[in-house]
PDB file of C-alpha atoms in Angstrom:
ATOM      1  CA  UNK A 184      79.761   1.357 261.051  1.00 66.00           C
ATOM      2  CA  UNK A 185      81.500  -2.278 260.618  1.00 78.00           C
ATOM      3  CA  UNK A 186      77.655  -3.378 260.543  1.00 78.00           C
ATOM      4  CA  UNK A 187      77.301  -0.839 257.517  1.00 76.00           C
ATOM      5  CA  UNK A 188      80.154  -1.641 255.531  1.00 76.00           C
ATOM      6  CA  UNK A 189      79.665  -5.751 255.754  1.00 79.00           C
ATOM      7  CA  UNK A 190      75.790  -4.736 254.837  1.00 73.00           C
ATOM      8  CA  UNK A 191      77.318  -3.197 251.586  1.00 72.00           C
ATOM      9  CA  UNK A 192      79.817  -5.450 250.914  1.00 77.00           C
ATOM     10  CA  UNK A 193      77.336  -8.171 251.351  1.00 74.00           C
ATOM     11  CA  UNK A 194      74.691  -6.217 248.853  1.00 74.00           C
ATOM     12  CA  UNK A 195      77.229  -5.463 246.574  1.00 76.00           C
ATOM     13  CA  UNK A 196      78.144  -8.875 246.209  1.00 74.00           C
ATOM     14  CA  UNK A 197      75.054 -10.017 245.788  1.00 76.00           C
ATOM     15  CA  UNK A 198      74.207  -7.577 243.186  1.00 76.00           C
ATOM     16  CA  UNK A 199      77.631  -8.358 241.389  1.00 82.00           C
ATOM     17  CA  UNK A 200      76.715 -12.361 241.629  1.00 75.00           C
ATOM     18  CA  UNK A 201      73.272 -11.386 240.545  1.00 78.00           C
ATOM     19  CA  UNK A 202      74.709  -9.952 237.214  1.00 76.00           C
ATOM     20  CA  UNK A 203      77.287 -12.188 236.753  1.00 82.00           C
ATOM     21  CA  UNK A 204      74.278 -15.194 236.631  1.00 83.00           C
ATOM     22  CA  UNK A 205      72.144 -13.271 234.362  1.00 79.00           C
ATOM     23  CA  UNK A 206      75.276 -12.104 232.145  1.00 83.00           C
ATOM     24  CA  UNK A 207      76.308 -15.812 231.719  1.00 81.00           C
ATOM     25  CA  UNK A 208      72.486 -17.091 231.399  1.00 84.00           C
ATOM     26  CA  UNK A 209      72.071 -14.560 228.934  1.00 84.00           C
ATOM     27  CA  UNK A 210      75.279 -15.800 226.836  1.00 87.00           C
ATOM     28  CA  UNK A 211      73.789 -19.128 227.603  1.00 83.00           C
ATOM     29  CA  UNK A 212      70.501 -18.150 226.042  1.00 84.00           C
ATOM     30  CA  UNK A 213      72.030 -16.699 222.811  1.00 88.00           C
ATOM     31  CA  UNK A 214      74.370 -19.816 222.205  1.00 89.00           C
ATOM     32  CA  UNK A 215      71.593 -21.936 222.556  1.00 91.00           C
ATOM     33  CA  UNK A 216      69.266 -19.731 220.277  1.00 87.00           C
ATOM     34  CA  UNK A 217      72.126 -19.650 217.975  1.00 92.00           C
ATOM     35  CA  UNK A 218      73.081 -23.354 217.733  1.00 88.00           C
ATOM     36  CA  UNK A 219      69.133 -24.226 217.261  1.00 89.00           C
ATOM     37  CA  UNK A 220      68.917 -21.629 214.650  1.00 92.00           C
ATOM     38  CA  UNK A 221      71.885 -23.601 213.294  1.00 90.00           C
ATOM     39  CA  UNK A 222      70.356 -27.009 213.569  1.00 89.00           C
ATOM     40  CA  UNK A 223      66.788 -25.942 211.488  1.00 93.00           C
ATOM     41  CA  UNK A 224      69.352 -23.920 208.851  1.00 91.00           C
ATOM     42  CA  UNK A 225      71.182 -27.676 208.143  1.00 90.00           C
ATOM     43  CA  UNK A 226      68.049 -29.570 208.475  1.00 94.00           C
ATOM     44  CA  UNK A 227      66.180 -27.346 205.756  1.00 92.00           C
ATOM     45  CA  UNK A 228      69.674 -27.344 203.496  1.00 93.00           C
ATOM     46  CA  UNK A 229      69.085 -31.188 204.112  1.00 93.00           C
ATOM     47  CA  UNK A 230      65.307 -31.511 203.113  1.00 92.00           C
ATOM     48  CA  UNK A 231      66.537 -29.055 200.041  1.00 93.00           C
ATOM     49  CA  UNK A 232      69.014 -31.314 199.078  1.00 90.00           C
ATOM     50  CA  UNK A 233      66.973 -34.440 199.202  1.00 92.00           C
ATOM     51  CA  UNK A 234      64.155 -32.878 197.173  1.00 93.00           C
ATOM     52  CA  UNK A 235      66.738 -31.799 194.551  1.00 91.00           C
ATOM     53  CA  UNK A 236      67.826 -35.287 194.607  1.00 91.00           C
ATOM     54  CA  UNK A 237      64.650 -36.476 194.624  1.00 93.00           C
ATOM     55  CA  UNK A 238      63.597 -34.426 191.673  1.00 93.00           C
ATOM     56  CA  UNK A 239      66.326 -35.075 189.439  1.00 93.00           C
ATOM     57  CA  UNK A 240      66.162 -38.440 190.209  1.00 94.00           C
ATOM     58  CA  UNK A 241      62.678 -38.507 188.985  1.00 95.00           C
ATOM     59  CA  UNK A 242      62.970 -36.666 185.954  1.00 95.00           C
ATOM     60  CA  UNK A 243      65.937 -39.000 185.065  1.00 96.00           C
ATOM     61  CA  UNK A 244      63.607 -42.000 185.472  1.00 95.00           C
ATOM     62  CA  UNK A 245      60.570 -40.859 183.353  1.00 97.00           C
ATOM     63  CA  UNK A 246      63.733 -40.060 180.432  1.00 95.00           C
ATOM     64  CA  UNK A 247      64.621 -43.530 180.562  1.00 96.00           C
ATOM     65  CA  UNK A 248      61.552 -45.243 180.758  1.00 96.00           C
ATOM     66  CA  UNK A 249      60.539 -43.010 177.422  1.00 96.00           C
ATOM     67  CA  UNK A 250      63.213 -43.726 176.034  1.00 96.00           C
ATOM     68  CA  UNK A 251      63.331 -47.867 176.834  1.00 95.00           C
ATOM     69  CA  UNK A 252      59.532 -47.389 175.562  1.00 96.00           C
ATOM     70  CA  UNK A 253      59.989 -45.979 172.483  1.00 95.00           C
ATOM     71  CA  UNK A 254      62.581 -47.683 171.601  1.00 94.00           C
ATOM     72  CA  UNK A 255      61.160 -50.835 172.612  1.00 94.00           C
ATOM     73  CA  UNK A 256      57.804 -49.806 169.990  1.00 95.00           C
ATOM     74  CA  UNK A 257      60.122 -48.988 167.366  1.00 94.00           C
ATOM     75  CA  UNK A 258      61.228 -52.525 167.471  1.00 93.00           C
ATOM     76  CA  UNK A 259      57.943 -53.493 167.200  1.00 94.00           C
ATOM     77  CA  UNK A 260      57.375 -51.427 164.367  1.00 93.00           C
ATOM     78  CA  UNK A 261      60.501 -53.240 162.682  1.00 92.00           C
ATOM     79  CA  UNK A 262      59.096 -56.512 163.136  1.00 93.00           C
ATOM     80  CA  UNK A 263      56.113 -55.670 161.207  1.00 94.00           C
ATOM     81  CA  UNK A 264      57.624 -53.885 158.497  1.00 91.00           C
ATOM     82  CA  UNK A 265      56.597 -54.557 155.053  1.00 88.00           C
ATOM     83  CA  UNK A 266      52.761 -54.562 156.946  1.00 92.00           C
ATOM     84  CA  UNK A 267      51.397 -51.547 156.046  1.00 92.00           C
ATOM     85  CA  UNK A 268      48.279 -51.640 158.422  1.00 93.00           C
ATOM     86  CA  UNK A 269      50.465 -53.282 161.364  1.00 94.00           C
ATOM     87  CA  UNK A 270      53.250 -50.746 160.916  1.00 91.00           C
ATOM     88  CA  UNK A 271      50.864 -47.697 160.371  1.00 92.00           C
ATOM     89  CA  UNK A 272      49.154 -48.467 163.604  1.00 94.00           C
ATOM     90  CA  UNK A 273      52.489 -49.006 165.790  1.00 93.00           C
ATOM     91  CA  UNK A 274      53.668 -45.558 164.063  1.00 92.00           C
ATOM     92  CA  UNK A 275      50.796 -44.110 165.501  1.00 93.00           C
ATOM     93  CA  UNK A 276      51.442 -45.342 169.488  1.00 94.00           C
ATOM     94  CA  UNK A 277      55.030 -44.413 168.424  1.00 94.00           C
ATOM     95  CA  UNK A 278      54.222 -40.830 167.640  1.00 94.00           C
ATOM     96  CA  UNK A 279      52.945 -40.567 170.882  1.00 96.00           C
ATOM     97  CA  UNK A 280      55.092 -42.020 172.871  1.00 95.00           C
ATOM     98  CA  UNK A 281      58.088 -39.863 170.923  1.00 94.00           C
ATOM     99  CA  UNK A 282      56.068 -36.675 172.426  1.00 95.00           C
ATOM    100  CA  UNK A 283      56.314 -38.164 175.789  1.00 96.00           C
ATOM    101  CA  UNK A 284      60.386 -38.795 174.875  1.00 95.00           C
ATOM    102  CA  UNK A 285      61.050 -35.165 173.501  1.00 94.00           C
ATOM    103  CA  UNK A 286      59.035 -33.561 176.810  1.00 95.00           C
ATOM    104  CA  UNK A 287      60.863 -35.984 179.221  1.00 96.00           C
ATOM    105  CA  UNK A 288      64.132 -34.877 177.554  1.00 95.00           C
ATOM    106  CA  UNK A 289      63.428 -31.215 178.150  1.00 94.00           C
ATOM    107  CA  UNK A 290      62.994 -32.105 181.918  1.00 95.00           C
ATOM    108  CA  UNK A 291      65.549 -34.458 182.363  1.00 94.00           C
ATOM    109  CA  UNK A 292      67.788 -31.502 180.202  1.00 90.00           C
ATOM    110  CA  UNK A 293      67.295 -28.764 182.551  1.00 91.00           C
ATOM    111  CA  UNK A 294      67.965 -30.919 185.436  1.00 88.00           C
ATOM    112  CA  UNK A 295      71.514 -30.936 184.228  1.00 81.00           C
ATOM    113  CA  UNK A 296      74.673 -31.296 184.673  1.00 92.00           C
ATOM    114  CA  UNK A 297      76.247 -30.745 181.302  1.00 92.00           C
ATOM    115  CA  UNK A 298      77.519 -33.988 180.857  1.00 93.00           C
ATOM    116  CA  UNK A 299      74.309 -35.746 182.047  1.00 94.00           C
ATOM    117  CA  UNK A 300      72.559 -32.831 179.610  1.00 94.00           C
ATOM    118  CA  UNK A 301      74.555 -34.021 176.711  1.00 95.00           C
ATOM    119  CA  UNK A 302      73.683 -37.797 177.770  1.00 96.00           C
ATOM    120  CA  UNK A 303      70.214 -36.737 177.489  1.00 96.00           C
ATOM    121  CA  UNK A 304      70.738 -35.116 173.816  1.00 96.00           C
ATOM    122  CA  UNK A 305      72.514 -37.981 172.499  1.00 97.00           C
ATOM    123  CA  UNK A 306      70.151 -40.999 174.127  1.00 96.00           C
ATOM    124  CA  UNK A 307      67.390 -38.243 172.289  1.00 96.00           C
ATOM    125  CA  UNK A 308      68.797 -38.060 168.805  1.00 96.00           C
ATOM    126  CA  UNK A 309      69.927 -41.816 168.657  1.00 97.00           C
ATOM    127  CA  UNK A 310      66.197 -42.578 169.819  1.00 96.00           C
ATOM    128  CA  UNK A 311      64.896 -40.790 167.475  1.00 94.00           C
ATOM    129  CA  UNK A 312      67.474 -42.103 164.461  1.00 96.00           C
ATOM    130  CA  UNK A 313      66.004 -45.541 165.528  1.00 95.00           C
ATOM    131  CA  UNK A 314      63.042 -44.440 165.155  1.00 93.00           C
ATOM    132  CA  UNK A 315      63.788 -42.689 161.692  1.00 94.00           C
ATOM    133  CA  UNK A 316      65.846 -45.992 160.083  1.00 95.00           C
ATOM    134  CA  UNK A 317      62.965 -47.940 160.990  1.00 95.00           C
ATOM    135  CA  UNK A 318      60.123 -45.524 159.037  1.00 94.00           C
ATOM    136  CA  UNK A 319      62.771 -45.902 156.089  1.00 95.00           C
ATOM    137  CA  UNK A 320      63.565 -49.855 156.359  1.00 94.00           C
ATOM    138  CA  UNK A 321      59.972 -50.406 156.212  1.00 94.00           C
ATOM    139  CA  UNK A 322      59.878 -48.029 153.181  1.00 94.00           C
ATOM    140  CA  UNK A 323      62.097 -50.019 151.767  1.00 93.00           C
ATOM    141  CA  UNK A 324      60.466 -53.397 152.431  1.00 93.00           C
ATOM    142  CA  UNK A 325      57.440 -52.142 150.842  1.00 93.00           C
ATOM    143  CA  UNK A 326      58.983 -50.555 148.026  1.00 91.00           C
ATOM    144  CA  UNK A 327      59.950 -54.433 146.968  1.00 89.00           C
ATOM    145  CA  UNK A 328      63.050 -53.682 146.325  1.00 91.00           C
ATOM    146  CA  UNK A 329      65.622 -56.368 148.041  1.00 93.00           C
ATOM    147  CA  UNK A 330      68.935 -54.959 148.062  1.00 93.00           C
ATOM    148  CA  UNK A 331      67.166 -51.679 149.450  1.00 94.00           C
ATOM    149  CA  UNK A 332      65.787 -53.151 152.402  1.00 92.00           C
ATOM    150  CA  UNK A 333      68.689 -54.906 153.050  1.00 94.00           C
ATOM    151  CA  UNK A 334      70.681 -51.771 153.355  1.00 96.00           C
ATOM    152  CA  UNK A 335      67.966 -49.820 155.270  1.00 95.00           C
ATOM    153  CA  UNK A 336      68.155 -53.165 157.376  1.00 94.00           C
ATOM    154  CA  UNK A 337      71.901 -52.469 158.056  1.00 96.00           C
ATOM    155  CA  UNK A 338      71.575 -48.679 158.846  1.00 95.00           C
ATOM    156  CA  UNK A 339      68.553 -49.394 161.115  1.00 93.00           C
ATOM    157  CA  UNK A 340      70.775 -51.769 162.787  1.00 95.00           C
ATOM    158  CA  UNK A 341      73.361 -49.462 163.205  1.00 96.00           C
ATOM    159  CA  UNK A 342      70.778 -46.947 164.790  1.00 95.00           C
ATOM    160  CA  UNK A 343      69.776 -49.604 167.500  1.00 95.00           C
ATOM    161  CA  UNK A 344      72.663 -50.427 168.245  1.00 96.00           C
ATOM    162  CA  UNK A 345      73.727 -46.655 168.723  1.00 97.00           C
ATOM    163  CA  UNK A 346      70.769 -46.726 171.031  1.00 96.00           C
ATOM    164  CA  UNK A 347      71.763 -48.788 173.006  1.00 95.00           C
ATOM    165  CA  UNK A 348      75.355 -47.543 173.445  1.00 97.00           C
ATOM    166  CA  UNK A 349      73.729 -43.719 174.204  1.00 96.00           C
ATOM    167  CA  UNK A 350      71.651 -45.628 177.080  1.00 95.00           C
ATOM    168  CA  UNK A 351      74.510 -46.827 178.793  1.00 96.00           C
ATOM    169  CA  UNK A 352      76.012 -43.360 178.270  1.00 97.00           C
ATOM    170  CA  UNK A 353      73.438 -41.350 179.666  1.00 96.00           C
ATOM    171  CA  UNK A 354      72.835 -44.103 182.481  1.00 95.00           C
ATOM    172  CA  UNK A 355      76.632 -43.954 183.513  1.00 96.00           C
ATOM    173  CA  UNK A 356      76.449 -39.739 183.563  1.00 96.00           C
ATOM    174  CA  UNK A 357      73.273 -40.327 185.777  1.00 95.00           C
ATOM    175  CA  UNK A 358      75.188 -42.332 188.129  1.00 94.00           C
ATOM    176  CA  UNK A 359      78.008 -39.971 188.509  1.00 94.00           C
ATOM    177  CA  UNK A 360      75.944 -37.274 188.905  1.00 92.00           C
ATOM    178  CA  UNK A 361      73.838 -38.807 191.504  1.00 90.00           C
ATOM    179  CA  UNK A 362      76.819 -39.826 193.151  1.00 88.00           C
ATOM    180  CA  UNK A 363      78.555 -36.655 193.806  1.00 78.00           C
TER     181      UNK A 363
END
């Protein structure tokens, strides 16, 4: 009977070893599965986070560049005002090239933040009041009238300048935003 009761000890040990092992392999299992599961989670937050990034970085870009274009014709156009034929055909690549501004402002907009979204609005409408003073200076210029021109000089100067100033603006939101 001492025979029997080792034999069942003995299997009942076993059996109780046996489930302890599979118990603890099975917690092993599901901290594993859940650690990994984890690990891809923070890895596709990452790759979400750098396409964001990537995105608004992008659509920041392309704002600036149509901006630093435009702004960069209109001053062409300024140089040539008081030619009708020069002017008129600059006007023309400006027109085009303030379409390409005004979409990449809607992108660049929505990418937000506010501040960087009111950056946007005011590099936009200082652009674009560049771009305005210089239709009227050459106006002026053409009209023959000195003392006109030489205050739609002024004002148009004032615009540029104002440019300029909403550049550094927006490019200063940019940073912060891309910083944080």
């Amino acid at each position: 009977m001492d025979a029997l009761w080792t034999a069942l000890i003995a299997a009942g040990a076993a059996v109780m070893a046996s489930a302890t092992t599979g118990w603890f392999t099975s917690q092993a299992a599901k901290t594993q599965a859940r650690l990994s599961r984890e690990a891809q989670l923070a890895q596709l937050r990452h790759a979400q986070t750098e396409q964001r990034y990537q995105q608004r970085r992008a659509a920041y870009a392309e704002f600036a560049k149509a901006a630093g274009v435009l702004h960069s014709r209109v001053g062409d156009m300024v140089a040539v005002a008081g030619d009708p034929d020069a002017f008129a055909l600059l006007l023309d690549e400006a027109r085009a090239e303030r379409a390409v501004l005004l979409s990449a402002m809607h992108v660049a907009f929505l990418e937000g933040p506010a501040d960087v979204g009111a950056a946007v609005r005011g590099l936009y409408e200082t652009v674009n009041g560049f771009w305005s003073a210089a239709r009227r200076f050459h106006e002026a210029v053409c009209s023959g009238d000195p003392a006109r021109a030489e205050e739609r000089r002024e004002l148009m100067n004032g615009c540029r300048v104002e440019a300029r100033r909403s550049r550094d603006v927006f490019v200063e939101a940019v940073q912060r935003s891309m910083a944080s």
